[in-house]
mmCIF file with all atom_site columns, C-alpha atoms in Angstrom:
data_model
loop_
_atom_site.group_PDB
_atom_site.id
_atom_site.type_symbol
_atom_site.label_atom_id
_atom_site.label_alt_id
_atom_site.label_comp_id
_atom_site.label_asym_id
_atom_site.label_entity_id
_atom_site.label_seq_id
_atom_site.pdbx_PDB_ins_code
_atom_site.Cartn_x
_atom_site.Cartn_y
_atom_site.Cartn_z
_atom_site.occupancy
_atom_site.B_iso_or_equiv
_atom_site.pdbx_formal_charge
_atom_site.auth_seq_id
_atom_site.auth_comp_id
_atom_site.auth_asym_id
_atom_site.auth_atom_id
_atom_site.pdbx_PDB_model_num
ATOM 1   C CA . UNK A 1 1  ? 0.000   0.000  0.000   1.00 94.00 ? 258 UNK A CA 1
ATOM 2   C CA . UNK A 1 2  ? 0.707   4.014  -0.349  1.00 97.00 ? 259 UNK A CA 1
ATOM 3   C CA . UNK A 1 3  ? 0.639   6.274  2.565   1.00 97.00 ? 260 UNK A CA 1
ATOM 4   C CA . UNK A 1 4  ? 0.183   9.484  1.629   1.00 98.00 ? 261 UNK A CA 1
ATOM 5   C CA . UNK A 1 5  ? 1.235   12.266 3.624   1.00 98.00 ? 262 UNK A CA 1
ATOM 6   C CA . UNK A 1 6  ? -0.323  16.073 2.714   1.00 98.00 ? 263 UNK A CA 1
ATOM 7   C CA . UNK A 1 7  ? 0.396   19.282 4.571   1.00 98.00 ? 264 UNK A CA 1
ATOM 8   C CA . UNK A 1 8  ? -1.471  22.085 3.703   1.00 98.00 ? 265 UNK A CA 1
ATOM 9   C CA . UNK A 1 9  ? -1.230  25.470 4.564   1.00 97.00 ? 266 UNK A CA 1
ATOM 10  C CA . UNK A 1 10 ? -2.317  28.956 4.420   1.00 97.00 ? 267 UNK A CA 1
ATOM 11  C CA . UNK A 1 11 ? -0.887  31.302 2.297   1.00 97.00 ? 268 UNK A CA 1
ATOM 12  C CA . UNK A 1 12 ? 2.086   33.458 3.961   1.00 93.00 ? 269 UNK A CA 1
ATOM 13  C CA . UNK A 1 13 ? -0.567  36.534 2.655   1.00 94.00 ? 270 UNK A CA 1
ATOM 14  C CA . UNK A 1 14 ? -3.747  35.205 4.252   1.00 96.00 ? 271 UNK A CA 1
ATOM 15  C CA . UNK A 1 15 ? -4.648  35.979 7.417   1.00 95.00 ? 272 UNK A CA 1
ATOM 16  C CA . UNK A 1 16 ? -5.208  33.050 9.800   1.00 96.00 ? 273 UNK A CA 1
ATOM 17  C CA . UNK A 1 17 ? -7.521  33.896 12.642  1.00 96.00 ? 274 UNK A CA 1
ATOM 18  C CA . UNK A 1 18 ? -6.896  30.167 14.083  1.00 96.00 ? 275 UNK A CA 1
ATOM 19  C CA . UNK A 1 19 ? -3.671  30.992 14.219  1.00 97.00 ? 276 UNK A CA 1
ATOM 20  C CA . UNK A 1 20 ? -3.859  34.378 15.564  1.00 97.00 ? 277 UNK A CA 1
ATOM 21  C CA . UNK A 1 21 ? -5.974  33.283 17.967  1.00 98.00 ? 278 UNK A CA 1
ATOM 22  C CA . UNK A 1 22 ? -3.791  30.137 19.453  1.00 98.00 ? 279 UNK A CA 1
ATOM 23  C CA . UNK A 1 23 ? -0.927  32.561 18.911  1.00 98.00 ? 280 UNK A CA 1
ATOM 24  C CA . UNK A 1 24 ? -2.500  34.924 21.771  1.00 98.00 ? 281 UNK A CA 1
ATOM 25  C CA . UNK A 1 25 ? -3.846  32.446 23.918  1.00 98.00 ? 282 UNK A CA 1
ATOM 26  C CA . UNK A 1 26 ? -0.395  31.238 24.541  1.00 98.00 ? 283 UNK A CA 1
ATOM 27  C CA . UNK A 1 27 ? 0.800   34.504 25.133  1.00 98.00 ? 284 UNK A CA 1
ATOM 28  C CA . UNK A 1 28 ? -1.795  35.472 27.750  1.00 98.00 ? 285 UNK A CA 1
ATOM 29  C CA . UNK A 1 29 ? -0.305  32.103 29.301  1.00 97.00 ? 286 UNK A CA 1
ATOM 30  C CA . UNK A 1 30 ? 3.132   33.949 29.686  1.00 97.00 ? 287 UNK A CA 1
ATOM 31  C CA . UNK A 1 31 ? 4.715   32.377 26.857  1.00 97.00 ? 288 UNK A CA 1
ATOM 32  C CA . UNK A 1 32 ? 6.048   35.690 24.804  1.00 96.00 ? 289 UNK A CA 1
ATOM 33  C CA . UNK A 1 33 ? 8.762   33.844 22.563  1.00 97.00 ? 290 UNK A CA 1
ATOM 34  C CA . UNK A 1 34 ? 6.830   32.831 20.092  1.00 97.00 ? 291 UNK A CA 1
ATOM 35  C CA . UNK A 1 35 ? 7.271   35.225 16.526  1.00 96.00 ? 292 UNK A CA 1
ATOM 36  C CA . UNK A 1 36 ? 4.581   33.445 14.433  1.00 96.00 ? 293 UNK A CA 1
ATOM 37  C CA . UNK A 1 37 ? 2.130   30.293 14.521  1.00 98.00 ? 294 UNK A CA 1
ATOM 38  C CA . UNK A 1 38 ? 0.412   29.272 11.723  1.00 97.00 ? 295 UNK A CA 1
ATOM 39  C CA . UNK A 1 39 ? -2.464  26.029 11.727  1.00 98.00 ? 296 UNK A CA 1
ATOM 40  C CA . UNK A 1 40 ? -3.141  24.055 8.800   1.00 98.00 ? 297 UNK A CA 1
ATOM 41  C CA . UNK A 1 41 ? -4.102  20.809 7.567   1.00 98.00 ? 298 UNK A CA 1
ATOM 42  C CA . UNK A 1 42 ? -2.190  17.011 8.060   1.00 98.00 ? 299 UNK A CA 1
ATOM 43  C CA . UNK A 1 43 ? -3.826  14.481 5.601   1.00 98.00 ? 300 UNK A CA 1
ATOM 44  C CA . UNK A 1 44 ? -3.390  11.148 5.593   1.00 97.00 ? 301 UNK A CA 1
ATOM 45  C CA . UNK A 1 45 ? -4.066  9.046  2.916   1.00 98.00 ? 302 UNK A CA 1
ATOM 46  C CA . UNK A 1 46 ? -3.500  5.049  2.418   1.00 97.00 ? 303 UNK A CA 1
ATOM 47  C CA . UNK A 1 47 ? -4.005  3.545  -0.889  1.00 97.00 ? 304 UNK A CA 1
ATOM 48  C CA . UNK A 1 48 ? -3.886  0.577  -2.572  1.00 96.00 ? 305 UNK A CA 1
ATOM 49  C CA . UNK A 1 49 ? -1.069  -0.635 -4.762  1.00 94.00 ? 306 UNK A CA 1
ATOM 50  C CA . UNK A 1 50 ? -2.426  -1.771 -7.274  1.00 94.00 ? 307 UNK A CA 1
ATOM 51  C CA . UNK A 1 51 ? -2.171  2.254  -8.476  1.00 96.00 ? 308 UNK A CA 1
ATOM 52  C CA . UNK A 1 52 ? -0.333  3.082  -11.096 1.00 93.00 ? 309 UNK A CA 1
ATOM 53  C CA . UNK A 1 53 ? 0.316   6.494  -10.538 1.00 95.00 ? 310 UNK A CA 1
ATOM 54  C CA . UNK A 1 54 ? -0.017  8.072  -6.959  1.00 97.00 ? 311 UNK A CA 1
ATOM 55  C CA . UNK A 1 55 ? 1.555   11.397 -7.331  1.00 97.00 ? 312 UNK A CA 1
ATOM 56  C CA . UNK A 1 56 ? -1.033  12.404 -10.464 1.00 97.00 ? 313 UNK A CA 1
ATOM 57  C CA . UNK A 1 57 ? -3.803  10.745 -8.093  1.00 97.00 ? 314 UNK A CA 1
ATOM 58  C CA . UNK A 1 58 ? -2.521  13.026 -5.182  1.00 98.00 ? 315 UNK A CA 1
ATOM 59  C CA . UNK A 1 59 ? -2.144  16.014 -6.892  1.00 98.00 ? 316 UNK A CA 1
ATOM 60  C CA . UNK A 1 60 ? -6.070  15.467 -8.248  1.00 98.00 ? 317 UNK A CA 1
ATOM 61  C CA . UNK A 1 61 ? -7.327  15.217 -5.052  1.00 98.00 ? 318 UNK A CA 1
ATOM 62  C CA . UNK A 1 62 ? -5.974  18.290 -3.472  1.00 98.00 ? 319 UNK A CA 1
ATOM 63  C CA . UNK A 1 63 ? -6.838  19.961 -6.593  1.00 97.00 ? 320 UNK A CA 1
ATOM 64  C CA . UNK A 1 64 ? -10.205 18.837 -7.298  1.00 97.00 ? 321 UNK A CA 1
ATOM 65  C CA . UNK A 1 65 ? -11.324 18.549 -2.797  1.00 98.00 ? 322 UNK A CA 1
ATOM 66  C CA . UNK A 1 66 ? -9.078  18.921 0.153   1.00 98.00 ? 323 UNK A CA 1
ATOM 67  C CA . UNK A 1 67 ? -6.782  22.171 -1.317  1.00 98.00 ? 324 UNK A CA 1
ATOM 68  C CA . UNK A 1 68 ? -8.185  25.531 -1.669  1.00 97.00 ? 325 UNK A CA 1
ATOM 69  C CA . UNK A 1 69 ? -5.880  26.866 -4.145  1.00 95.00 ? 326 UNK A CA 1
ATOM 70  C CA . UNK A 1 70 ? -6.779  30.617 -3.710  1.00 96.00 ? 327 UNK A CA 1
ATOM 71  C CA . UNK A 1 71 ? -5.457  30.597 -0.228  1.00 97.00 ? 328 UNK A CA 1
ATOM 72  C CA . UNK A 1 72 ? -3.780  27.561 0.227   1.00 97.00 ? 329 UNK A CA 1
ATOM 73  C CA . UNK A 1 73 ? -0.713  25.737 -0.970  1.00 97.00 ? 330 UNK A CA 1
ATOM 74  C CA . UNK A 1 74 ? 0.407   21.805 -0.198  1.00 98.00 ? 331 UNK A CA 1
ATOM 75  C CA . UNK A 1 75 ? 3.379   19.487 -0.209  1.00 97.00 ? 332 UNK A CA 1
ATOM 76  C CA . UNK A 1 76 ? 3.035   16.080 0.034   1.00 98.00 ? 333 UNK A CA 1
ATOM 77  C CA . UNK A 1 77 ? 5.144   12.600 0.509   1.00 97.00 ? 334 UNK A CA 1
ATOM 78  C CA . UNK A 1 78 ? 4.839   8.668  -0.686  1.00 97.00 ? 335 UNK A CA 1
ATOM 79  C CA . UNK A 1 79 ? 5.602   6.261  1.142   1.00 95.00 ? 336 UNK A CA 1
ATOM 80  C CA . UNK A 1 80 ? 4.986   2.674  -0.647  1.00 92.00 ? 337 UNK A CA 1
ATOM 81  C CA . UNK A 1 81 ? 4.768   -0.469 0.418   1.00 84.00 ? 338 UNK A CA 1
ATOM 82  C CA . UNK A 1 82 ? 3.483   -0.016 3.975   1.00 82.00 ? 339 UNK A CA 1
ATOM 83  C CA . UNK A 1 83 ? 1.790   -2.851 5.737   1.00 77.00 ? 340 UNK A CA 1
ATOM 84  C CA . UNK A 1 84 ? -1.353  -2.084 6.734   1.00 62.00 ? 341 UNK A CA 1
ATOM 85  C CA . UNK B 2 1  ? 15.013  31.249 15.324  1.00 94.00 ? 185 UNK B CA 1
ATOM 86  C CA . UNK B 2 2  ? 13.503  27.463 15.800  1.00 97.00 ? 186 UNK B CA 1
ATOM 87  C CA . UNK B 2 3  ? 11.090  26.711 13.719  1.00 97.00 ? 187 UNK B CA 1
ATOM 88  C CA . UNK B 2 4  ? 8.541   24.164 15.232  1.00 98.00 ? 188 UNK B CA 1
ATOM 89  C CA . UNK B 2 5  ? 6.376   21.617 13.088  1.00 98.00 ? 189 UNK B CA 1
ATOM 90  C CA . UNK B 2 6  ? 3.793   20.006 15.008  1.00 98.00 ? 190 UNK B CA 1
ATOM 91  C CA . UNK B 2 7  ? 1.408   17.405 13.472  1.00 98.00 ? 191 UNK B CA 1
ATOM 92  C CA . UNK B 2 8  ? -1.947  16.584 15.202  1.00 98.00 ? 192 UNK B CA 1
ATOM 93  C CA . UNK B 2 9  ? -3.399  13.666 14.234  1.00 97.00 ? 193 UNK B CA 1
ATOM 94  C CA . UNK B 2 10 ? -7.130  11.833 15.752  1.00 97.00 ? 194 UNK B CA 1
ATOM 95  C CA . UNK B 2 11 ? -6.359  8.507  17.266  1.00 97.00 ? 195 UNK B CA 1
ATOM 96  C CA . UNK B 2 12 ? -7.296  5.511  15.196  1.00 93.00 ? 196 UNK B CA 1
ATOM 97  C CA . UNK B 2 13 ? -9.830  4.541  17.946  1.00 94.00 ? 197 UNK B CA 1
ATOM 98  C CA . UNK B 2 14 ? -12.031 7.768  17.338  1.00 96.00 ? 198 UNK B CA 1
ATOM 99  C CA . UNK B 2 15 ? -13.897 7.945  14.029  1.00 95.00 ? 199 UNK B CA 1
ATOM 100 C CA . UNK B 2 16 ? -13.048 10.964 12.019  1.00 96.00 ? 200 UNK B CA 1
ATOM 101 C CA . UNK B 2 17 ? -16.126 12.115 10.078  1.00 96.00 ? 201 UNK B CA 1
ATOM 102 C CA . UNK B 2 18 ? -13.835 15.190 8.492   1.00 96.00 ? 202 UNK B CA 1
ATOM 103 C CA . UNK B 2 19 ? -11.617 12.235 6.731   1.00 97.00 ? 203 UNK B CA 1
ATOM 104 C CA . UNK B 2 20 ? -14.752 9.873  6.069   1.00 97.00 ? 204 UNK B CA 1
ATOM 105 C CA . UNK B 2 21 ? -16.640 12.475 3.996   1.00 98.00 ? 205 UNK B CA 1
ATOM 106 C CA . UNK B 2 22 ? -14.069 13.327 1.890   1.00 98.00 ? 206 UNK B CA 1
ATOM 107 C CA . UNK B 2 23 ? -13.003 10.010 1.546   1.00 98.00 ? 207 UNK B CA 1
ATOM 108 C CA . UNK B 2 24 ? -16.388 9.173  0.448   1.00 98.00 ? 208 UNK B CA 1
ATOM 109 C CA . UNK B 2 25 ? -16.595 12.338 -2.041  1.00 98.00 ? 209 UNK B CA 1
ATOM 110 C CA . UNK B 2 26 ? -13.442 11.549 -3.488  1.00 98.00 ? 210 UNK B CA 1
ATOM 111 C CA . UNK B 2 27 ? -15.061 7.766  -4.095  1.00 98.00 ? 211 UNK B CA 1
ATOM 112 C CA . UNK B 2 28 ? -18.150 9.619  -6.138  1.00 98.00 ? 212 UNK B CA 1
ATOM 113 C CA . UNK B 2 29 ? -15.719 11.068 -8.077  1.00 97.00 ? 213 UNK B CA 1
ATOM 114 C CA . UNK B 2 30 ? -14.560 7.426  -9.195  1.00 97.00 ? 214 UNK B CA 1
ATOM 115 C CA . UNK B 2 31 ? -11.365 7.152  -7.255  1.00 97.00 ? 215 UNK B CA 1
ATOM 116 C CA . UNK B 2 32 ? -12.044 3.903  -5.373  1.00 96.00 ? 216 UNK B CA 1
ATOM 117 C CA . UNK B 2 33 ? -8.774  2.597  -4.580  1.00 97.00 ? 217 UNK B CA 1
ATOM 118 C CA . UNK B 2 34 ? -8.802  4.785  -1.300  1.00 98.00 ? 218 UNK B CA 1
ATOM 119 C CA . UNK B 2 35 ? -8.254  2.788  2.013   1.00 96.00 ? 219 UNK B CA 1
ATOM 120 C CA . UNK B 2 36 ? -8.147  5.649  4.441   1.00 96.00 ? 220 UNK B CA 1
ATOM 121 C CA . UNK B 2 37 ? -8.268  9.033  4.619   1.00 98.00 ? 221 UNK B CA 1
ATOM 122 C CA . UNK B 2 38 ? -7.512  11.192 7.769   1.00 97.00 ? 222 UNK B CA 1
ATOM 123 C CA . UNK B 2 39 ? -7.609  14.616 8.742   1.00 98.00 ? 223 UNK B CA 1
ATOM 124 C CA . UNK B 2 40 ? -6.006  16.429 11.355  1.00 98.00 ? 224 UNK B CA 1
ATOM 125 C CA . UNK B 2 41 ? -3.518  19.480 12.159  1.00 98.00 ? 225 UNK B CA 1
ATOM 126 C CA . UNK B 2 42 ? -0.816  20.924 11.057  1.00 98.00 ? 226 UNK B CA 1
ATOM 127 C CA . UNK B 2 43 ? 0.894   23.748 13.232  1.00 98.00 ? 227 UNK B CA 1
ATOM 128 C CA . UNK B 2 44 ? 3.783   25.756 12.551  1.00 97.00 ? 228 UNK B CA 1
ATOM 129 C CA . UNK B 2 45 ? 5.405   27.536 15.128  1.00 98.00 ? 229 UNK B CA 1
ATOM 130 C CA . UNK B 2 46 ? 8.265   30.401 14.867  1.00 97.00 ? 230 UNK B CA 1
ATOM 131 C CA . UNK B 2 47 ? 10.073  30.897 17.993  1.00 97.00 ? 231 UNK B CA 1
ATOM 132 C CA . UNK B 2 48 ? 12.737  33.161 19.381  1.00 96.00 ? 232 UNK B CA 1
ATOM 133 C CA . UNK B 2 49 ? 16.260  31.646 19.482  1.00 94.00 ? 233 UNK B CA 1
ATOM 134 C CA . UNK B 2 50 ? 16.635  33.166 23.199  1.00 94.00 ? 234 UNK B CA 1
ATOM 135 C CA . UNK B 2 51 ? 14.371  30.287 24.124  1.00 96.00 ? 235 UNK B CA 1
ATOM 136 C CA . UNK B 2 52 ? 16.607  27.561 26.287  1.00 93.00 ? 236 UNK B CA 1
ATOM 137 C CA . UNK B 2 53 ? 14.271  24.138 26.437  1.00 95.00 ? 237 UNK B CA 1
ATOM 138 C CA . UNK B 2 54 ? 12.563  24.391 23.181  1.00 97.00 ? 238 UNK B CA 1
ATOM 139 C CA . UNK B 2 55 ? 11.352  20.926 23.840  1.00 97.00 ? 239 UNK B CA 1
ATOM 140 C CA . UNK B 2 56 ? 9.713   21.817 26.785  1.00 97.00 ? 240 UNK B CA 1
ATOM 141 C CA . UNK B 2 57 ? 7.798   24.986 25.638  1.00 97.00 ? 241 UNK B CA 1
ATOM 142 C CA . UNK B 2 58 ? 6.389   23.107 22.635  1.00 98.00 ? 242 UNK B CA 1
ATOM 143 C CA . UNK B 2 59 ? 4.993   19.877 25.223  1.00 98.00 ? 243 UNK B CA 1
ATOM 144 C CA . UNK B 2 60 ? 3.793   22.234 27.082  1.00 98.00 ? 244 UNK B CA 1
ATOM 145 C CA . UNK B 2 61 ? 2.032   24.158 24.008  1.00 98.00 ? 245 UNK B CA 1
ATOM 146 C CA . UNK B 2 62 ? 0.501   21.210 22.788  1.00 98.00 ? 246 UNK B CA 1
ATOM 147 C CA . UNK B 2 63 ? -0.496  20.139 26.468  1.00 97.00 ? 247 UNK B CA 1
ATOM 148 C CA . UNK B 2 64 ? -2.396  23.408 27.570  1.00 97.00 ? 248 UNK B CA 1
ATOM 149 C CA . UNK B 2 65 ? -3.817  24.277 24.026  1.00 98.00 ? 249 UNK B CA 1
ATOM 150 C CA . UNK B 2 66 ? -3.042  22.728 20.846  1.00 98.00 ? 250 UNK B CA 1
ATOM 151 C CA . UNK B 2 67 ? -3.840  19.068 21.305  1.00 98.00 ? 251 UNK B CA 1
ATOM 152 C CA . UNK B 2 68 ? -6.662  17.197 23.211  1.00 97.00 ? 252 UNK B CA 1
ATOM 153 C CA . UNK B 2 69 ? -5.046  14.439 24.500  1.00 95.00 ? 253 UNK B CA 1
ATOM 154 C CA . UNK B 2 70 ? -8.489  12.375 25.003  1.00 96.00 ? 254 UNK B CA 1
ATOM 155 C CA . UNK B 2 71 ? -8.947  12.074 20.991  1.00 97.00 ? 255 UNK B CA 1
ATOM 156 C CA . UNK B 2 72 ? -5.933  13.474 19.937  1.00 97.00 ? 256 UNK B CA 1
ATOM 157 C CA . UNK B 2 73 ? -1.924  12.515 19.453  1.00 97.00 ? 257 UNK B CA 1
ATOM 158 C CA . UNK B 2 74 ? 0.872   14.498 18.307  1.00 98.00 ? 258 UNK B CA 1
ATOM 159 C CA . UNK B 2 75 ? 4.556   14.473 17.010  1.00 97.00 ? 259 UNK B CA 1
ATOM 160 C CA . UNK B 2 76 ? 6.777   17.383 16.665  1.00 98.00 ? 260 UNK B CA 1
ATOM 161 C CA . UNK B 2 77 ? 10.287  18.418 15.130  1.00 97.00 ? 261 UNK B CA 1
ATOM 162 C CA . UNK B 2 78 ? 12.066  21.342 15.659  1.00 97.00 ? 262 UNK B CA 1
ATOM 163 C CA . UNK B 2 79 ? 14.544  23.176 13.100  1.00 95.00 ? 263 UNK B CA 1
ATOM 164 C CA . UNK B 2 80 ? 17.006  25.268 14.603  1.00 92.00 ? 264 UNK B CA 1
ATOM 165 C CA . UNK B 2 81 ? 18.376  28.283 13.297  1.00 84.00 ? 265 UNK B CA 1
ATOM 166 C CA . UNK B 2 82 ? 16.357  29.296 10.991  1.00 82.00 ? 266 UNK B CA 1
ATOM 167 C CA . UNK B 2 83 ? 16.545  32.969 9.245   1.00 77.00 ? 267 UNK B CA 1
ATOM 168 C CA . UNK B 2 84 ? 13.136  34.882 9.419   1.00 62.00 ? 268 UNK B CA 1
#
């Protein structure tokens, strides 16, 4: 099998409120280090290996579901043969 | 700087109805060699190099805010010296 591994993430332009948000939570807990956070999304896909070609498969589904491409962008790794 | 990545992930005991409706979209749309699809968080985190147990901070991050450890589990890695 494939296991597919997908991080996406806000544009460095957008504004994330998430982000802001955890960002100033932590800071009203006393922590006052931290420069930036940023919160996105970790997908994890497994698929089956009888696929032929898993990165054009990948790149359809963040294209055509889980990837906003106006305000996101993604990276993403293979890993084959995993037991599942 | 350190720069923190932080992925949150749902344990595989607790059903993730995020990850089972795409999964199932993405199977309308004809792509049925899908075993599993799961959603969770990914966090990056910019901190200030004065910072002296990086480790620490980020535990603690994930302990008091960014992570419910009843559903949730997490992994982390931490880049050092990284320009802004």
């Amino acid at each position: 099998m494939y296991k597919v591994k997908i991080y996406v993430t806000l544009k460095n332009s957008v504004i994330d409120p998430q982000g802001s948000a955890a960002k100033q939570t932590l800071e009203t807990m006393g922590y006052k280090e931290i420069e930036e956070l940023r919160i996105g999304k970790y997908i994890e896909i497994t698929i089956d290996e009888s696929v032929k070609n898993v990165d054009e498969m990948v790149n359809e589904f963040c294209h055509k579901l889980l990837v906003n491409p106006v305000v996101e962008n993604y990276r993403y790794e293979i890993e084959a043969g995993v037991k599942q």
